[in-house]
Short mmCIF file of C-alpha atoms and ligand atoms in Angstrom, two decimals:
data_model
loop_
_atom_site.label_atom_id
_atom_site.label_comp_id
_atom_site.label_asym_id
_atom_site.label_seq_id
_atom_site.Cartn_x
_atom_site.Cartn_y
_atom_site.Cartn_z
CA MET D 1 0.00 0.00 0.00
CA SER D 2 1.28 3.42 -0.86
CA ASP D 3 1.10 6.69 1.05
CA LEU D 4 -2.21 8.52 0.77
CA ARG D 5 -1.98 11.87 -0.99
CA PHE D 6 -4.33 14.82 -0.71
CA ASP D 7 -3.56 16.73 -3.91
CA ASN D 8 -6.13 19.47 -4.61
CA LYS D 9 -7.94 18.75 -1.36
CA VAL D 10 -8.55 21.66 1.01
CA VAL D 11 -7.89 20.84 4.65
CA VAL D 12 -8.80 23.08 7.60
CA ILE D 13 -7.05 22.33 10.89
CA THR D 14 -7.84 24.30 14.02
CA GLY D 15 -5.18 24.91 16.63
CA ALA D 16 -2.55 24.01 14.05
CA GLY D 17 0.13 26.47 15.15
CA ARG D 18 1.57 24.19 17.80
CA GLY D 19 1.48 20.70 19.23
CA LEU D 20 -0.53 17.98 17.54
CA GLY D 21 -2.24 20.34 15.09
CA LYS D 22 1.11 21.55 13.83
CA ALA D 23 2.16 17.97 13.03
CA TYR D 24 -1.15 17.46 11.22
CA ALA D 25 -0.73 20.65 9.17
CA LEU D 26 2.82 19.80 8.14
CA PHE D 27 1.67 16.32 7.16
CA TYR D 28 -1.24 17.46 4.96
CA GLY D 29 0.98 20.20 3.50
CA SER D 30 3.55 17.57 2.52
CA MET D 31 0.89 15.40 0.90
CA GLY D 32 -0.32 17.95 -1.60
CA ALA D 33 -3.25 19.48 0.30
CA LYS D 34 -4.05 23.17 0.48
CA VAL D 35 -4.01 23.77 4.22
CA LEU D 36 -5.71 26.46 6.26
CA VAL D 37 -3.61 26.66 9.41
CA ASN D 38 -5.90 28.09 12.07
CA ASP D 39 -4.48 29.16 15.42
CA ASN D 40 -5.13 32.19 17.59
CA GLY D 41 -1.88 31.57 19.44
CA CYS D 42 -3.34 31.77 22.94
CA ASP D 43 -1.69 30.67 26.16
CA LEU D 44 -2.51 27.21 27.46
CA ASP D 45 -5.25 28.71 29.66
CA GLY D 46 -6.84 30.54 26.72
CA LYS D 47 -5.50 33.98 27.56
CA ASN D 48 -3.81 36.33 25.04
CA THR D 49 -3.36 35.77 21.31
CA ASN D 50 -0.38 35.59 18.98
CA PRO D 51 -0.34 35.12 15.17
CA GLN D 52 3.27 33.95 15.17
CA PHE D 53 2.55 30.22 15.55
CA ALA D 54 0.21 29.85 12.59
CA ASP D 55 2.58 32.01 10.52
CA GLU D 56 5.55 29.76 11.33
CA VAL D 57 3.70 26.61 10.31
CA VAL D 58 2.58 28.18 7.05
CA ALA D 59 6.15 29.33 6.35
CA THR D 60 7.45 25.79 6.95
CA ILE D 61 4.86 24.24 4.62
CA LYS D 62 5.64 26.80 1.92
CA SER D 63 9.40 26.34 2.31
CA LYS D 64 8.89 22.70 1.37
CA GLY D 65 6.85 23.57 -1.71
CA GLY D 66 3.44 23.14 -0.11
CA ILE D 67 0.37 25.37 -0.12
CA ALA D 68 -0.96 26.92 3.09
CA VAL D 69 -2.55 30.01 4.54
CA ALA D 70 -2.62 31.24 8.14
CA ASN D 71 -5.82 32.09 9.97
CA TYR D 72 -5.87 33.64 13.46
CA ASP D 73 -9.57 33.55 14.28
CA SER D 74 -10.82 31.88 17.41
CA VAL D 75 -12.68 28.62 16.85
CA LEU D 76 -15.63 30.39 18.46
CA ASN D 77 -15.97 32.12 15.07
CA GLY D 78 -16.31 29.10 12.82
CA ASP D 79 -17.87 31.15 10.00
CA LYS D 80 -14.75 33.27 9.69
CA ILE D 81 -12.41 30.27 9.59
CA ILE D 82 -14.38 28.36 6.97
CA GLY D 83 -15.11 31.58 5.05
CA HIS D 84 -11.39 32.23 4.89
CA ALA D 85 -10.67 28.75 3.52
CA ILE D 86 -13.35 29.12 0.85
CA LYS D 87 -12.16 32.61 -0.11
CA GLU D 88 -8.58 31.40 -0.39
CA PHE D 89 -8.99 27.94 -1.90
CA GLY D 90 -12.57 27.77 -3.21
CA ARG D 91 -13.56 24.49 -1.56
CA LEU D 92 -13.34 22.41 1.60
CA ASP D 93 -12.74 18.67 1.88
CA VAL D 94 -11.33 17.87 5.30
CA LEU D 95 -11.87 19.46 8.71
CA ILE D 96 -9.80 18.57 11.75
CA ASN D 97 -11.18 20.16 14.92
CA ASN D 98 -8.19 20.16 17.21
CA ALA D 99 -7.81 23.52 18.99
CA GLY D 100 -7.94 23.37 22.75
CA ILE D 101 -6.94 24.81 26.09
CA LEU D 102 -6.75 23.66 29.71
CA ARG D 103 -7.85 25.10 33.06
CA ASP D 104 -7.29 22.09 35.30
CA LYS D 105 -8.65 22.43 38.85
CA ILE D 106 -10.57 20.20 41.21
CA LEU D 107 -14.27 21.07 41.20
CA ALA D 108 -14.10 22.81 44.57
CA LYS D 109 -11.64 25.34 43.12
CA LEU D 110 -13.01 25.59 39.59
CA THR D 111 -14.61 28.94 38.77
CA GLU D 112 -17.51 29.43 36.38
CA GLU D 113 -15.10 31.21 34.07
CA ASP D 114 -12.77 28.17 34.11
CA TRP D 115 -15.73 26.00 33.21
CA ASP D 116 -17.10 28.28 30.50
CA ILE D 117 -13.91 29.00 28.59
CA VAL D 118 -12.85 25.34 28.42
CA VAL D 119 -16.26 24.01 27.44
CA LYS D 120 -16.68 26.85 24.99
CA THR D 121 -13.30 26.45 23.30
CA HIS D 122 -13.53 22.68 22.87
CA LEU D 123 -17.21 21.89 22.50
CA TYR D 124 -18.72 25.11 21.16
CA GLY D 125 -15.59 25.66 19.03
CA THR D 126 -15.98 22.22 17.45
CA PHE D 127 -19.67 22.94 16.87
CA SER D 128 -19.04 26.41 15.46
CA VAL D 129 -16.44 25.40 12.87
CA THR D 130 -18.34 22.24 11.91
CA LYS D 131 -21.62 24.13 11.60
CA ALA D 132 -19.95 26.48 9.11
CA ALA D 133 -18.34 23.62 7.17
CA TRP D 134 -21.41 21.40 7.07
CA PRO D 135 -23.51 23.08 4.32
CA ILE D 136 -20.48 23.16 2.02
CA MET D 137 -19.74 19.48 2.55
CA ARG D 138 -23.44 18.56 2.32
CA ASP D 139 -23.95 20.43 -0.96
CA GLN D 140 -20.86 18.89 -2.57
CA GLY D 141 -21.71 15.43 -1.22
CA TYR D 142 -18.28 15.00 0.26
CA GLY D 143 -16.54 15.68 3.54
CA ARG D 144 -14.23 14.09 6.06
CA ILE D 145 -14.24 15.39 9.65
CA VAL D 146 -12.14 14.33 12.62
CA ASN D 147 -12.95 15.80 16.02
CA THR D 148 -10.60 15.60 18.97
CA SER D 149 -11.66 14.08 22.26
CA SER D 150 -9.51 12.83 25.11
CA GLY D 151 -9.20 9.97 27.54
CA SER D 152 -10.66 12.44 30.05
CA GLY D 153 -13.84 12.64 28.01
CA LEU D 154 -14.12 8.84 27.84
CA TYR D 155 -13.04 7.89 31.34
CA GLY D 156 -12.79 11.06 33.47
CA THR D 157 -9.61 12.51 34.97
CA LEU D 158 -9.11 14.16 38.35
CA GLY D 159 -9.13 17.93 38.06
CA GLN D 160 -10.68 18.05 34.61
CA THR D 161 -14.45 18.28 35.04
CA ASN D 162 -14.62 21.13 32.51
CA TYR D 163 -12.32 19.52 29.96
CA ALA D 164 -13.78 16.03 30.39
CA ALA D 165 -17.33 17.33 29.97
CA ALA D 166 -16.36 19.16 26.79
CA LYS D 167 -14.46 16.18 25.40
CA ALA D 168 -17.35 13.80 26.17
CA GLY D 169 -19.66 16.30 24.48
CA ILE D 170 -17.48 16.16 21.38
CA VAL D 171 -17.99 12.38 21.27
CA GLY D 172 -21.80 12.79 21.34
CA LEU D 173 -21.66 15.55 18.76
CA THR D 174 -19.49 13.49 16.43
CA LEU D 175 -21.49 10.26 16.75
CA THR D 176 -24.63 12.24 15.90
CA LEU D 177 -22.99 13.94 12.92
CA ALA D 178 -21.78 10.55 11.71
CA LYS D 179 -25.43 9.50 11.49
CA GLU D 180 -26.53 12.80 9.92
CA GLY D 181 -23.67 12.91 7.41
CA GLU D 182 -23.69 9.31 6.22
CA ARG D 183 -26.17 9.86 3.37
CA ARG D 184 -24.21 12.88 2.13
CA ASN D 185 -20.84 11.13 2.13
CA ILE D 186 -19.66 13.15 5.13
CA LEU D 187 -17.77 10.83 7.45
CA CYS D 188 -17.09 11.96 11.04
CA ASN D 189 -14.80 10.25 13.48
CA VAL D 190 -13.29 10.95 16.89
CA LEU D 191 -9.59 10.92 17.63
CA VAL D 192 -8.47 10.31 21.20
CA PRO D 193 -4.77 11.14 20.99
CA VAL D 194 -1.90 11.38 23.38
CA GLY D 195 1.09 13.26 22.02
CA ALA D 196 4.00 15.42 23.07
CA SER D 197 2.96 19.06 23.33
CA ARG D 198 2.78 21.82 25.92
CA MET D 199 -0.27 20.00 27.29
CA THR D 200 1.77 16.93 28.17
CA GLU D 201 5.34 18.21 28.59
CA THR D 202 4.82 19.14 32.23
CA ILE D 203 3.24 15.84 33.25
CA MET D 204 5.34 13.26 31.35
CA PRO D 205 9.07 12.40 31.48
CA PRO D 206 11.28 13.26 28.44
CA ASP D 207 11.70 9.65 27.25
CA VAL D 208 7.93 9.14 27.18
CA LEU D 209 7.49 12.43 25.33
CA THR D 210 9.95 11.24 22.67
CA GLY D 211 7.90 8.07 22.27
CA ILE D 212 4.66 9.96 21.73
CA ASP D 213 5.81 12.17 18.86
CA PRO D 214 2.61 13.62 17.33
CA ASN D 215 3.90 12.79 13.85
CA ASN D 216 2.86 9.22 14.59
CA LEU D 217 -0.77 10.35 14.80
CA THR D 218 -0.89 11.57 11.21
CA PRO D 219 -1.20 8.11 9.54
CA ILE D 220 -4.59 7.47 11.13
CA LEU D 221 -5.79 10.92 10.11
CA ALA D 222 -4.68 10.10 6.57
CA VAL D 223 -6.65 6.85 6.58
CA LEU D 224 -9.80 8.38 8.09
CA THR D 225 -9.87 11.58 6.01
CA HIS D 226 -8.77 10.21 2.63
CA GLU D 227 -11.37 9.77 -0.08
CA SER D 228 -10.53 6.05 -0.09
CA ASN D 229 -12.25 5.81 3.31
CA LYS D 230 -15.85 5.12 2.35
CA GLU D 231 -16.83 3.04 5.34
CA TYR D 232 -15.29 4.09 8.64
CA ASN D 233 -17.69 6.56 10.20
CA GLY D 234 -18.64 7.25 13.82
CA GLY D 235 -15.52 5.61 15.20
CA ILE D 236 -13.67 6.56 18.36
CA TYR D 237 -9.96 5.89 17.92
CA GLU D 238 -7.40 5.90 20.73
CA CYS D 239 -3.91 6.54 19.40
CA SER D 240 -0.54 7.18 20.92
CA GLY D 241 3.09 6.13 20.56
CA GLY D 242 2.32 3.75 17.71
CA PHE D 243 -0.70 2.14 19.42
CA PHE D 244 -4.02 2.35 17.57
CA SER D 245 -7.38 0.97 18.62
CA ARG D 246 -11.10 1.59 18.39
CA VAL D 247 -13.32 2.10 21.42
CA ARG D 248 -17.03 1.26 21.69
CA TRP D 249 -19.77 1.07 24.30
CA GLN D 250 -20.46 -2.20 26.01
CA ARG D 251 -23.70 -3.14 27.76
CA THR D 252 -24.09 -6.01 30.19
CA GLU D 253 -26.71 -8.62 29.38
CA GLY D 254 -28.82 -6.97 32.06
CA VAL D 255 -32.24 -8.08 33.28
CA SER D 256 -35.83 -7.32 32.29
CA LEU D 257 -38.02 -7.08 35.37
CA ASP D 258 -41.76 -7.23 35.98
CA LEU D 259 -43.66 -3.92 36.26
CA PRO D 260 -44.02 -2.05 38.53
CA VAL D 261 -40.39 -2.59 39.41
CA LYS D 262 -39.65 -3.35 43.06
CA ILE D 263 -36.47 -2.22 44.83
CA SER D 264 -36.03 -5.77 46.09
CA GLU D 265 -35.99 -7.06 42.48
CA VAL D 266 -33.27 -4.58 41.49
CA GLN D 267 -31.29 -5.63 44.58
CA LYS D 268 -31.78 -9.31 43.80
CA ASN D 269 -30.50 -8.81 40.24
CA TRP D 270 -27.80 -6.25 41.05
CA ALA D 271 -24.90 -8.65 40.36
CA LYS D 272 -26.32 -9.52 36.94
CA ILE D 273 -26.98 -5.87 36.05
CA ASN D 274 -23.30 -5.18 36.75
CA ASP D 275 -21.87 -8.39 35.28
CA PHE D 276 -19.77 -7.86 32.16
CA SER D 277 -18.77 -11.52 31.95
CA GLY D 278 -22.13 -12.61 30.54
CA LYS D 279 -23.75 -12.10 27.13
CA ASN D 280 -22.62 -8.52 26.49
CA GLU D 281 -23.92 -6.27 23.75
CA TYR D 282 -22.33 -3.36 21.92
CA PRO D 283 -25.13 -0.84 21.34
CA THR D 284 -24.76 1.72 18.57
CA GLY D 285 -28.03 3.64 18.82
CA ASN D 286 -31.05 4.52 20.94
CA ALA D 287 -33.07 1.89 19.09
CA ASP D 288 -31.09 -0.81 20.88
CA LEU D 289 -32.59 0.26 24.22
CA PHE D 290 -36.09 0.74 22.81
CA ASN D 291 -35.93 -2.84 21.49
CA LYS D 292 -35.20 -4.03 25.03
CA VAL D 293 -38.20 -2.11 26.36
CA GLN D 294 -40.40 -3.54 23.60
CA GLU D 295 -39.22 -7.08 24.31
CA ASN D 296 -39.97 -6.69 28.01
CA LEU D 297 -43.44 -5.26 27.37
CA GLU D 298 -44.23 -8.18 25.04
CA ARG D 299 -42.95 -10.64 27.64
CA LEU D 300 -45.20 -9.08 30.29
CA GLU D 301 -48.21 -9.14 27.95
CA GLN D 302 -47.81 -12.88 27.48
CA GLN D 303 -47.73 -13.55 31.24
P1 NAD S 401 -1.43 22.66 22.28
O1 NAD S 401 -1.73 23.58 23.39
O2 NAD S 401 -0.02 22.32 21.99
O3 NAD S 401 -2.08 23.18 20.92
C1 NAD S 401 -3.40 23.65 20.87
C2 NAD S 401 -3.42 24.85 19.96
O4 NAD S 401 -4.78 25.34 19.90
C3 NAD S 401 -2.55 26.00 20.46
O5 NAD S 401 -1.59 26.36 19.49
C4 NAD S 401 -3.55 27.13 20.72
O6 NAD S 401 -3.04 28.41 20.40
C5 NAD S 401 -4.72 26.74 19.84
N1 NAD S 401 -5.99 27.30 20.32
C6 NAD S 401 -6.47 27.28 21.58
N2 NAD S 401 -7.65 27.92 21.66
C7 NAD S 401 -7.93 28.36 20.41
C8 NAD S 401 -9.01 29.07 19.85
N3 NAD S 401 -10.02 29.49 20.59
N4 NAD S 401 -9.00 29.32 18.52
C9 NAD S 401 -7.95 28.91 17.75
N5 NAD S 401 -6.89 28.26 18.24
C10 NAD S 401 -6.88 27.97 19.55
O7 NAD S 401 -2.26 21.32 22.61
P2 NAD S 401 -2.18 19.87 21.95
O8 NAD S 401 -1.63 18.94 22.96
O9 NAD S 401 -1.55 19.92 20.61
O10 NAD S 401 -3.74 19.51 21.83
C11 NAD S 401 -4.42 19.45 20.60
C12 NAD S 401 -5.78 18.81 20.85
O11 NAD S 401 -5.61 17.47 21.28
C13 NAD S 401 -6.58 19.50 21.93
O12 NAD S 401 -7.95 19.48 21.59
C14 NAD S 401 -6.35 18.64 23.14
O13 NAD S 401 -7.39 18.76 24.09
C15 NAD S 401 -6.31 17.28 22.50
N6 NAD S 401 -5.61 16.28 23.27
C16 NAD S 401 -4.27 16.34 23.42
C17 NAD S 401 -3.63 15.36 24.16
C18 NAD S 401 -2.14 15.35 24.27
O14 NAD S 401 -1.60 14.33 24.74
N7 NAD S 401 -1.43 16.39 23.86
C19 NAD S 401 -4.37 14.33 24.77
C20 NAD S 401 -5.74 14.29 24.60
C21 NAD S 401 -6.36 15.27 23.83
#
């Protein structure tokens, strides 16, 4: 299998001035894409702005013969970012929502402002840029979107209620868009990365940071966002340091109880409700639960 190229494709990457997004931008730029490098250059906590980082990435792409333009808008202004890409390149094929900040504090110390700015940057930012990109992708019948979540959003992490809530929200948003976009050939997936950046450099030792070079995340982006991907949609992919895997929900076999439900019946069946060693299921939609309800109602009717 050969490397996947993106000639004549227009790729928008948010937060691409530093860290993981920078690696993504340099990758797409080296593979023939026209890249809009978005980054407002803020501090890790979201304060201040600086155009320098997006400029540097664009300069690097251009110095290697690639095509790129810098954009300094906040992801809260998705219209401006997508409008800029369309004005510059005339189309839009791939969107990587990646920009992010941190305000880590335990809940007792977290302020409303800490909550708002983190949820807004990650979740509203992803919504805002995607909302602007969507009609373009829908009308052309083509689009590939990757949104960025985190292990915090899937599992929770101490001191990250704001970040985890936003990152879990991005999962729900993306799984819904995967369903909405399917008929229009817009495929949406979630990346759960770990990579060396200012977000991780203070919490991981140097040898680990070397092992989680963000350049090793670009191959999965290539696979998911290339036009040859016609099938993989609504996936949640954990990737880091050369490890790649897909995550899904798992439901225990559970129990269907008689109505009205008695506390004693829930207590009696508690072990089974919690038992993942039985006949597990892997639900992919609300209908799965409604089917369970239907089955139970039919069972009760026949009693
Ligand atoms: P980073 O801080 O190195 O880069 C993020 C970039 O986003 C910065 O350059 C910043 O200026 C930009 N940005 C922030 N707010 C913005 C806004 N409102 N508008 C435009 N640009 C903005 O962080 P990173 O580690 O490269 O993280 C990239 C993404 O991956 C984030 O969404 C992060 O939550 C996620 N993530 C990272 C890790 C990791 O191990 N680094 C783990 C899980 C998830």
